[in-house]
GROMACS .gro file of N, CA, C and O in nm:
model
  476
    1UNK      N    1   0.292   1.621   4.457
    1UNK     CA    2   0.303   1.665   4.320
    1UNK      C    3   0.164   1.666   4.257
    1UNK      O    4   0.084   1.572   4.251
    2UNK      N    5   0.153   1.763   4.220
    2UNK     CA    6   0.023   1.772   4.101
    2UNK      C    7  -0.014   1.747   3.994
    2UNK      O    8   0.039   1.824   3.913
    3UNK      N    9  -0.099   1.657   3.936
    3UNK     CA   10  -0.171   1.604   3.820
    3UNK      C   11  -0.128   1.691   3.735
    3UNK      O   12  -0.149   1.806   3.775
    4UNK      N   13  -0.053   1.682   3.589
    4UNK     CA   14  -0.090   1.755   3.491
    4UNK      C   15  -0.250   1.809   3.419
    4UNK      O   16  -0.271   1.915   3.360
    5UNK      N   17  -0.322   1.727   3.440
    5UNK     CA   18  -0.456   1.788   3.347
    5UNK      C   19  -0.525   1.746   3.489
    5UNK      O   20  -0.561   1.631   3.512
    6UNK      N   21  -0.538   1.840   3.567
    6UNK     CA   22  -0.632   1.833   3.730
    6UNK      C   23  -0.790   1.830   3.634
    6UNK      O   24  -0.819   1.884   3.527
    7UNK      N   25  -0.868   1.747   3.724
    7UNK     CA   26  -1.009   1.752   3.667
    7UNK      C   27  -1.095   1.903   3.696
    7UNK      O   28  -1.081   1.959   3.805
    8UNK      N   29  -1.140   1.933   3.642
    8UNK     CA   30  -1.226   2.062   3.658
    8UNK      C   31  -1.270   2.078   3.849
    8UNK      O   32  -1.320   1.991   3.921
    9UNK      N   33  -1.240   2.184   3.878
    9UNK     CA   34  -1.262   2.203   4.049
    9UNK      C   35  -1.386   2.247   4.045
    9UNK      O   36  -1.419   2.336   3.967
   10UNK      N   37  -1.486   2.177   4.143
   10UNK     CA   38  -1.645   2.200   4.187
   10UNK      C   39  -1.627   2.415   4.185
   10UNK      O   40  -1.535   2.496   4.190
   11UNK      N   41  -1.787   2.421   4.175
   11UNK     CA   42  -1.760   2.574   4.198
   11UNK      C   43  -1.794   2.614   4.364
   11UNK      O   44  -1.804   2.724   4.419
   12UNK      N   45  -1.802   2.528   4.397
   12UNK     CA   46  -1.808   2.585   4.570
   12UNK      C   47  -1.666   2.602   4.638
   12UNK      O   48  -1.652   2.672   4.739
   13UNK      N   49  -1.534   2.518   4.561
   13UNK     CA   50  -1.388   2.523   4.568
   13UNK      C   51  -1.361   2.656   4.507
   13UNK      O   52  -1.312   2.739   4.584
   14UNK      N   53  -1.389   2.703   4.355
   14UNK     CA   54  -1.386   2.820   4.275
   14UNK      C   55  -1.429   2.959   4.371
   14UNK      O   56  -1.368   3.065   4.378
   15UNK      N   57  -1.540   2.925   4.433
   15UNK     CA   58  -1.622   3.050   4.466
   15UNK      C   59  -1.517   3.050   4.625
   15UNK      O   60  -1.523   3.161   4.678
   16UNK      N   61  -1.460   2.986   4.674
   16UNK     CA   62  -1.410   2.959   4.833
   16UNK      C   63  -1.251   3.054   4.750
   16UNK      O   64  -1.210   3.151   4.814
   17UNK      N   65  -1.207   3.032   4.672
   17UNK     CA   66  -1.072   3.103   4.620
   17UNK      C   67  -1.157   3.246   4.587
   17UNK      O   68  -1.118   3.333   4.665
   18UNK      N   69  -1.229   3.281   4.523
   18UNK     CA   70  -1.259   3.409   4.444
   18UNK      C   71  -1.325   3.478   4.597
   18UNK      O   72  -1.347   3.599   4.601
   19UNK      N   73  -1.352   3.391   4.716
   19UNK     CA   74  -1.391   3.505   4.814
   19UNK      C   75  -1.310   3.535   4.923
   19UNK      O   76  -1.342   3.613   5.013
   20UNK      N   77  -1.180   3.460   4.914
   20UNK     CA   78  -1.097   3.460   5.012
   20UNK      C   79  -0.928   3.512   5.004
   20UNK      O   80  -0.837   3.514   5.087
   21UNK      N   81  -0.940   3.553   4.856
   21UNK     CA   82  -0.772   3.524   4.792
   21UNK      C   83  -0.838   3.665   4.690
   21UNK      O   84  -0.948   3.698   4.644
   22UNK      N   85  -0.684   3.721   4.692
   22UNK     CA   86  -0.713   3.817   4.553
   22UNK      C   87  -0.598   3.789   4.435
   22UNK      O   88  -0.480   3.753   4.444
   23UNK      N   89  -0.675   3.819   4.331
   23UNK     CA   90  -0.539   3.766   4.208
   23UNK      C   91  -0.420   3.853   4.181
   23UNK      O   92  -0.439   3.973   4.165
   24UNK      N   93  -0.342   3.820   4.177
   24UNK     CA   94  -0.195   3.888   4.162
   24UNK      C   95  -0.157   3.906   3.989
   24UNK      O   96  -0.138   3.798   3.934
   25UNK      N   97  -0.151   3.970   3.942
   25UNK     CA   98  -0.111   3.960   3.800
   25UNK      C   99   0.066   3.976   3.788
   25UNK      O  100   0.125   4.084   3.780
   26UNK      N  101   0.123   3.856   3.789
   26UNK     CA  102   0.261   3.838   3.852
   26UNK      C  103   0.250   3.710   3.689
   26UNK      O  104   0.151   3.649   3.649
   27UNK      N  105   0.385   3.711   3.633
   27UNK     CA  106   0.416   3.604   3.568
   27UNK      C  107   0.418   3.436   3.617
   27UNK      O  108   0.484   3.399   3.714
   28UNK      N  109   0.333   3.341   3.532
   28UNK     CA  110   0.349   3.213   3.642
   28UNK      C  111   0.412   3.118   3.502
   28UNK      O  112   0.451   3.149   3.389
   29UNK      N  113   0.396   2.988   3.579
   29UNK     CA  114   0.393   2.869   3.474
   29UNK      C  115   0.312   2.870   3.391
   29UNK      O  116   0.232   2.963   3.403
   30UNK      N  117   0.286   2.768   3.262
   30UNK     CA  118   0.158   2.791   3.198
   30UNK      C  119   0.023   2.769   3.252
   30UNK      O  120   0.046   2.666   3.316
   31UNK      N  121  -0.098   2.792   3.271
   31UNK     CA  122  -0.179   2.748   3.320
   31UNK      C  123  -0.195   2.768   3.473
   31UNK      O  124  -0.307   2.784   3.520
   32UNK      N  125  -0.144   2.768   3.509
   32UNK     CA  126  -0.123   2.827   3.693
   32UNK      C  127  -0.132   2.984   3.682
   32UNK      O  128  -0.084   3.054   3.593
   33UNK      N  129  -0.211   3.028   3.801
   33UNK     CA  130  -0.224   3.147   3.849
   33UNK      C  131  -0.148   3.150   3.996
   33UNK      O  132  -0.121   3.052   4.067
   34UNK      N  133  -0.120   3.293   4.024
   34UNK     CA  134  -0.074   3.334   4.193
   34UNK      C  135  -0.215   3.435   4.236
   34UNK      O  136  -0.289   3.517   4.181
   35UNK      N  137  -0.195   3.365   4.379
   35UNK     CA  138  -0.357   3.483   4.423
   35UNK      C  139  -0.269   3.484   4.554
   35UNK      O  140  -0.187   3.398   4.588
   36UNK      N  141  -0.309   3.619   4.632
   36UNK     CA  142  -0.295   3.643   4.748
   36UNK      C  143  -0.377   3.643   4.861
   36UNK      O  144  -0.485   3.697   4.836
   37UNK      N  145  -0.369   3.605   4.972
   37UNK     CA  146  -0.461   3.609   5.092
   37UNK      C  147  -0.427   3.675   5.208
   37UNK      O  148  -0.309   3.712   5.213
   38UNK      N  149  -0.480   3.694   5.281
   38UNK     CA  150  -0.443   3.740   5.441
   38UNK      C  151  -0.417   3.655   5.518
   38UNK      O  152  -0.498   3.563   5.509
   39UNK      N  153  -0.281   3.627   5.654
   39UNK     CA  154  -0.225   3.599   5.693
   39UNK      C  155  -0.301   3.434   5.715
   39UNK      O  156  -0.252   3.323   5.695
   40UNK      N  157  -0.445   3.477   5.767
   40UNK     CA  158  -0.540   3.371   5.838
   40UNK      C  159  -0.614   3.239   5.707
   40UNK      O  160  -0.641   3.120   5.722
   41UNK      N  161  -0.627   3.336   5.580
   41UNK     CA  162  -0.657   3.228   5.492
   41UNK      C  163  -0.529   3.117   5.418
   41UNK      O  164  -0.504   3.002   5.382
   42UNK      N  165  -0.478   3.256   5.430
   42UNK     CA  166  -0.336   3.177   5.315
   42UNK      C  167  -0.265   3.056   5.389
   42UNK      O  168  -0.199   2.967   5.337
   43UNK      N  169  -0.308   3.083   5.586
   43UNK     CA  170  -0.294   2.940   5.599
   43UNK      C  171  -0.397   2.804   5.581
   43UNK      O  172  -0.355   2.689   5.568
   44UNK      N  173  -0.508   2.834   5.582
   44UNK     CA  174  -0.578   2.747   5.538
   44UNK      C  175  -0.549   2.720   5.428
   44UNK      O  176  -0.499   2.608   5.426
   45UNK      N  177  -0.555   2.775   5.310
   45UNK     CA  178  -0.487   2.721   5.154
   45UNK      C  179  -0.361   2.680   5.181
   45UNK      O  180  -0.312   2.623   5.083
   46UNK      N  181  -0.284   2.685   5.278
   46UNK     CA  182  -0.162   2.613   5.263
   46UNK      C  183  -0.138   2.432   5.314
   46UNK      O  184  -0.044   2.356   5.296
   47UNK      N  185  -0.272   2.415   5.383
   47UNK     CA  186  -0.326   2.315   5.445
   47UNK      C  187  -0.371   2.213   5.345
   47UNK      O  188  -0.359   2.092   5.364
   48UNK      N  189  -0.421   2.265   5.241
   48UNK     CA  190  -0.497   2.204   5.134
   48UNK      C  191  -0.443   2.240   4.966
   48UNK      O  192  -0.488   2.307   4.874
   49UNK      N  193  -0.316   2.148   4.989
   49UNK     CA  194  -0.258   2.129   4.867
   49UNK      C  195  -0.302   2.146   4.702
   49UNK      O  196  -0.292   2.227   4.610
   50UNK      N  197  -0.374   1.976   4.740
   50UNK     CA  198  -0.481   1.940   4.661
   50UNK      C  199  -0.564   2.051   4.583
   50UNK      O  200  -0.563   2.076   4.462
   51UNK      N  201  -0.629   2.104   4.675
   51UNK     CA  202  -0.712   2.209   4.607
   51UNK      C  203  -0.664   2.307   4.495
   51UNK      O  204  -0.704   2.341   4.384
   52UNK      N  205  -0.548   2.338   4.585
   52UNK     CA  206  -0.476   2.426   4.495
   52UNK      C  207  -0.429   2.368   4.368
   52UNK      O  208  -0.412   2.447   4.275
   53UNK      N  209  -0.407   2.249   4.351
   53UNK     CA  210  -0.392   2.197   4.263
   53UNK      C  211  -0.506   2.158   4.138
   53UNK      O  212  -0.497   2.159   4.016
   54UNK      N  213  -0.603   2.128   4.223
   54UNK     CA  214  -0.746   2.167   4.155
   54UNK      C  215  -0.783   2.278   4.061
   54UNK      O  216  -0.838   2.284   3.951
   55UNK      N  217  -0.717   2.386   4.169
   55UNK     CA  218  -0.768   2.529   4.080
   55UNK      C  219  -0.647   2.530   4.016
   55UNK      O  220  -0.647   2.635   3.951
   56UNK      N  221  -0.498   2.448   3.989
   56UNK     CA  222  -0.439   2.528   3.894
   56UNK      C  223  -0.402   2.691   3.945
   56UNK      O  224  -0.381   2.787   3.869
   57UNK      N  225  -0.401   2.692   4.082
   57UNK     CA  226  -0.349   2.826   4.144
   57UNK      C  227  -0.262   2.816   4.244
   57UNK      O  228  -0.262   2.703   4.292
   58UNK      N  229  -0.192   2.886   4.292
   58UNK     CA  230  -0.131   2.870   4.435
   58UNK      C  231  -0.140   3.006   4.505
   58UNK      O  232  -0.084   3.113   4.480
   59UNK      N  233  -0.234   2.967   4.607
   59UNK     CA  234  -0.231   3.105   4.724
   59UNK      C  235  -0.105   3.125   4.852
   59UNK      O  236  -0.070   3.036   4.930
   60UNK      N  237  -0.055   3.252   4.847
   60UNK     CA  238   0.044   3.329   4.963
   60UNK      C  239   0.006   3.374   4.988
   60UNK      O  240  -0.077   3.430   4.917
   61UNK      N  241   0.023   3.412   5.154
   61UNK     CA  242   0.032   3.537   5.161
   61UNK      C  243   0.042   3.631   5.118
   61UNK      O  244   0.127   3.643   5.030
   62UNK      N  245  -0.042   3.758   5.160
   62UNK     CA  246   0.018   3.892   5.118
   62UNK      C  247   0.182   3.922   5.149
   62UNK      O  248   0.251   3.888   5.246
   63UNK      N  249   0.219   4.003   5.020
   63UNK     CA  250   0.389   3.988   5.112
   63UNK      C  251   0.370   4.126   5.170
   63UNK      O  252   0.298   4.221   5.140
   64UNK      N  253   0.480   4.101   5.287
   64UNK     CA  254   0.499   4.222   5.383
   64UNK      C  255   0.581   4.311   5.351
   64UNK      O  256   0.559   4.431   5.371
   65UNK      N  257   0.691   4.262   5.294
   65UNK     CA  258   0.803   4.391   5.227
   65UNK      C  259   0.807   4.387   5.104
   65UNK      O  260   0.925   4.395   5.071
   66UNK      N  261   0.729   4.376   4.999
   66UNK     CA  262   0.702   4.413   4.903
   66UNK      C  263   0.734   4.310   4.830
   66UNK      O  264   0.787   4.232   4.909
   67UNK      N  265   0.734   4.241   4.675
   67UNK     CA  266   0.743   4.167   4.597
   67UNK      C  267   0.877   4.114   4.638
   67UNK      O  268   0.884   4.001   4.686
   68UNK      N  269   0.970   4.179   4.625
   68UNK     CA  270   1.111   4.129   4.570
   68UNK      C  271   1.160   4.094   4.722
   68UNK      O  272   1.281   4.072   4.719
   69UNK      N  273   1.115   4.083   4.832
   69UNK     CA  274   1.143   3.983   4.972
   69UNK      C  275   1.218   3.886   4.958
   69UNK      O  276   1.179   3.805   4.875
   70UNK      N  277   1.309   3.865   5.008
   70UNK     CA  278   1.349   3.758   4.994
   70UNK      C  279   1.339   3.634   5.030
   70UNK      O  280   1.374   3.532   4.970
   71UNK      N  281   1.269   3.653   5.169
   71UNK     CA  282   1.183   3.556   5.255
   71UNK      C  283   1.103   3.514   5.166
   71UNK      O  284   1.116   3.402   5.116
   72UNK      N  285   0.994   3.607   5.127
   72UNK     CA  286   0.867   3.605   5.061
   72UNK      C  287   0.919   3.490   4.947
   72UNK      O  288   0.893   3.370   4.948
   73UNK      N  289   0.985   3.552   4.867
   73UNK     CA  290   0.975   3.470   4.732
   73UNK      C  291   1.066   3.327   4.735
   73UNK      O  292   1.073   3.258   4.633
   74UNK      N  293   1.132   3.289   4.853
   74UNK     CA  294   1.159   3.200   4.955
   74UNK      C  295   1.041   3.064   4.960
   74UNK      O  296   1.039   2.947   4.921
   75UNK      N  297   0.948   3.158   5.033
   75UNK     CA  298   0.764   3.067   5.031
   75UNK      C  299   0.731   3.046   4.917
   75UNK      O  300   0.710   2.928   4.889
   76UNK      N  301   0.718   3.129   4.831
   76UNK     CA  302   0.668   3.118   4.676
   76UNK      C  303   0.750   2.970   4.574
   76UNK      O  304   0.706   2.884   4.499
   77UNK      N  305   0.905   3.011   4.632
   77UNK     CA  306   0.955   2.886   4.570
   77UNK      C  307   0.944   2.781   4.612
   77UNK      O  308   0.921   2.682   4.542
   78UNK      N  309   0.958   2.780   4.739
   78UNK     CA  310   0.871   2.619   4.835
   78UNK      C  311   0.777   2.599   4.799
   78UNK      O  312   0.773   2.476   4.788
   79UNK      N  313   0.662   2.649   4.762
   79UNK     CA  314   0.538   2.645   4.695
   79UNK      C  315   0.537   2.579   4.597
   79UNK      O  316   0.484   2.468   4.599
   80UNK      N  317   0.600   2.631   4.479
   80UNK     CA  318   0.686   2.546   4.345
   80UNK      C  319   0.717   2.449   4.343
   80UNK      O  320   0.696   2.364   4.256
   81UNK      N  321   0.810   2.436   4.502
   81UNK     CA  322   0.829   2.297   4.480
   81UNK      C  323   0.767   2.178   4.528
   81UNK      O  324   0.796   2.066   4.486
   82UNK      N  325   0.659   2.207   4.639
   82UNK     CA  326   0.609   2.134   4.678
   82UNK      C  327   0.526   2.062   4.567
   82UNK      O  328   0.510   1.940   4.557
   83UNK      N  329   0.472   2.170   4.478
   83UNK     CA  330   0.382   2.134   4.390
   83UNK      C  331   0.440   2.065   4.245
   83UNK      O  332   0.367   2.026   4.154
   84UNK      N  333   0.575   2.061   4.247
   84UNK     CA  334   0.636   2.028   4.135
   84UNK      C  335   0.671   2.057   3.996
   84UNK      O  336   0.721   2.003   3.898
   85UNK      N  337   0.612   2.188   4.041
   85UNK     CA  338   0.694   2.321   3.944
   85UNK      C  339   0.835   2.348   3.933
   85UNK      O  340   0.895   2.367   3.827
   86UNK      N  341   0.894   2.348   4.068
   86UNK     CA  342   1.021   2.429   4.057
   86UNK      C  343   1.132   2.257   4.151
   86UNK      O  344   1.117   2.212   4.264
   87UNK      N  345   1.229   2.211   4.040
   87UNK     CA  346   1.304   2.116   4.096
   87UNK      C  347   1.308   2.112   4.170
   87UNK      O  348   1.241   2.024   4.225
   88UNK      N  349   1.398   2.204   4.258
   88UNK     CA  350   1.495   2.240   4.391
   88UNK      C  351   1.434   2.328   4.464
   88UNK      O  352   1.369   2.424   4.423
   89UNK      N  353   1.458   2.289   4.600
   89UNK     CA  354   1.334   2.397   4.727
   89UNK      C  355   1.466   2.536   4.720
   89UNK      O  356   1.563   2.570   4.653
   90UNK      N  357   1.391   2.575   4.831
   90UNK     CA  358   1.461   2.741   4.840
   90UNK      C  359   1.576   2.705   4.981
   90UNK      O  360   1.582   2.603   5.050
   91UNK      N  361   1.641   2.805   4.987
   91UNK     CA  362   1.717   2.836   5.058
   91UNK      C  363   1.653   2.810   5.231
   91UNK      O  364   1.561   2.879   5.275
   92UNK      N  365   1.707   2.725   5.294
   92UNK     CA  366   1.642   2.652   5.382
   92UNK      C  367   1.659   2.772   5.499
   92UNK      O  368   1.552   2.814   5.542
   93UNK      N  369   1.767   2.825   5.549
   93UNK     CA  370   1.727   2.971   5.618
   93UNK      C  371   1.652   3.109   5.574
   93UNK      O  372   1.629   3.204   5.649
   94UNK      N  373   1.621   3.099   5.449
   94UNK     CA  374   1.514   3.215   5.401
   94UNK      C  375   1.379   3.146   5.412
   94UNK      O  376   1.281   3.220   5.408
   95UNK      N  377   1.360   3.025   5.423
   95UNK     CA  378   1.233   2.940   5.420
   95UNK      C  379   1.191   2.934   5.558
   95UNK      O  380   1.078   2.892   5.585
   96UNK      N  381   1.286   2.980   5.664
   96UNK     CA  382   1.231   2.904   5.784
   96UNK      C  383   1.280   3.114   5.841
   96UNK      O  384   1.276   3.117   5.964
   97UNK      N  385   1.300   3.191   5.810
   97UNK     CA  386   1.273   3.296   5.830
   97UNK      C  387   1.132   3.375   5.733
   97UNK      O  388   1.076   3.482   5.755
   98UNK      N  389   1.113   3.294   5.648
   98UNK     CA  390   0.918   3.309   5.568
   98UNK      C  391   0.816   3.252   5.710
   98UNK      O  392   0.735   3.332   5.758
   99UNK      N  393   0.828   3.134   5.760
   99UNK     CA  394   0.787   3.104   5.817
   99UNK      C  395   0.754   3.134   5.942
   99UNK      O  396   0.669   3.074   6.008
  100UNK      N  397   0.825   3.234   5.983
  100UNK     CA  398   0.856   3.297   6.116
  100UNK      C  399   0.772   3.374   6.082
  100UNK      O  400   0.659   3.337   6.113
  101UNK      N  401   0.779   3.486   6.021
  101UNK     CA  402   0.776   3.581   5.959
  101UNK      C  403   0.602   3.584   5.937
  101UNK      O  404   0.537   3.673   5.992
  102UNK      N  405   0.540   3.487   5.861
  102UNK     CA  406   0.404   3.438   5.863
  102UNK      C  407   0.344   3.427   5.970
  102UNK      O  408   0.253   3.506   5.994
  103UNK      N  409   0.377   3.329   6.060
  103UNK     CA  410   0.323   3.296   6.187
  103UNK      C  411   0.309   3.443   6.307
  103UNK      O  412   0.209   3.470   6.374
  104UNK      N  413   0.407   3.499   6.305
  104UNK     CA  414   0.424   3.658   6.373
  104UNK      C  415   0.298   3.721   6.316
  104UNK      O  416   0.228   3.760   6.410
  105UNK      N  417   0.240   3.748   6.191
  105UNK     CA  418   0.125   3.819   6.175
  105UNK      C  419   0.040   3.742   6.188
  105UNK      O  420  -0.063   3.778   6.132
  106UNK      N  421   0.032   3.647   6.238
  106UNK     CA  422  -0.128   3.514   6.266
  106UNK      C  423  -0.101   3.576   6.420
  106UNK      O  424  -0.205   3.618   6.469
  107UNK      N  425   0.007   3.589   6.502
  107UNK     CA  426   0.017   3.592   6.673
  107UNK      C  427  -0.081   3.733   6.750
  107UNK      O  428  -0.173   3.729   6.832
  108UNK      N  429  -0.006   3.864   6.676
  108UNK     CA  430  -0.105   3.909   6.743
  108UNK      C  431  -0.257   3.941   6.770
  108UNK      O  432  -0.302   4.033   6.839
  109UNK      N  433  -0.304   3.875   6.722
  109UNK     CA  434  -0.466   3.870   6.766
  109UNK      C  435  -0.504   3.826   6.841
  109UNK      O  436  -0.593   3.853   6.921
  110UNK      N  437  -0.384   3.674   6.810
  110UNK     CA  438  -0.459   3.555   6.918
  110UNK      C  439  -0.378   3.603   7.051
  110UNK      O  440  -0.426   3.557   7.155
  111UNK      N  441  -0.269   3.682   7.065
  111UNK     CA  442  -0.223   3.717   7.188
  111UNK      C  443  -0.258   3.862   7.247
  111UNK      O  444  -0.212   3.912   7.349
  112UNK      N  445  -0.347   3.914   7.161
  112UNK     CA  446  -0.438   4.051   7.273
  112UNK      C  447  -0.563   3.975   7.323
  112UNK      O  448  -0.602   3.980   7.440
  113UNK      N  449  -0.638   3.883   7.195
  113UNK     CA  450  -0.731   3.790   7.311
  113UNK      C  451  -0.673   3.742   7.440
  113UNK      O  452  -0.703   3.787   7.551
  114UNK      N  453  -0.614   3.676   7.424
  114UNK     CA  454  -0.527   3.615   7.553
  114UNK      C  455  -0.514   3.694   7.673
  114UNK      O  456  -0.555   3.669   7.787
  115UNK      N  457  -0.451   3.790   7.630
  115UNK     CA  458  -0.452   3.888   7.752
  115UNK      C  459  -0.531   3.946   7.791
  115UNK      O  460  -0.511   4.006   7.896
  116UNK      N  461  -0.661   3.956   7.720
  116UNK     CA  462  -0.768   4.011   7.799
  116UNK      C  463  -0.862   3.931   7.843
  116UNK      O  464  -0.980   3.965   7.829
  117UNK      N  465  -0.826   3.801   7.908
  117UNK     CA  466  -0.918   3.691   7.985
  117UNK      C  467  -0.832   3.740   8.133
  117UNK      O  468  -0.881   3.721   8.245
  118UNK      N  469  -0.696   3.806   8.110
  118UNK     CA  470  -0.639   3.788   8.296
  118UNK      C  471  -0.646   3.940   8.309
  118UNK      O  472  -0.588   3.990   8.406
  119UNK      N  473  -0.708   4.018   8.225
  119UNK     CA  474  -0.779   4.156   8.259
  119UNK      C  475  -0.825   4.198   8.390
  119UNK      O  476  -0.879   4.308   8.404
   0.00000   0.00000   0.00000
């Protein structure tokens, strides 16, 4: 759960969100922003809670089928709740089909590398 009044985040944390994440202009809580990332950052920001809590933001993924996903906004509410925005988590088979779903666009890269070491 996150601090109500988080202390001001260093700008090397600030400048690591503004070069890795893009902002979403999507309705939030007060004071919280949503930013989006690509498959590979948004897991690193998902690693590092804290931070996010720092900036008073929470980074996702880009969504894949558009805003209204159901998966997608699935993650978004787990997000909520991890952070202690939103009471109650999401729907525990739309959460663990987000998750699938995420991990599948992190796979193929690391599995055409792969295959071209037994080339």
């Amino acid at each position: 759960m996150c601090p109500q009044s988080p202390a001001g985040a260093p700008v090397w944390l600030r400048a690591a969100l503004w070069l890795t994440t893009t902002p979403v202009r999507r309705r939030m809580v007060a004071g919280w922003s949503l930013r989006t990332a690509g498959p590979k950052w948004a897991c690193v920001w998902r690693n590092h809670p804290e931070a996010q809590c720092r900036l008073r933001t929470i980074v996702m993924p880009a969504p894949w089928n558009g805003w209204c996903d159901p998966a997608w906004q699935a993650l978004l509410h787990q997000r909520l709740h991890e952070i202690g925005l939103e009471p109650d988590g999401p729907d525990p088979r739309l959460l663990a089909q987000a998750e699938r779903e995420t991990f599948a666009r992190l796979a193929p890269p690391w599995t055409k590398r792969m295959m071209e070491q037994y080339k």
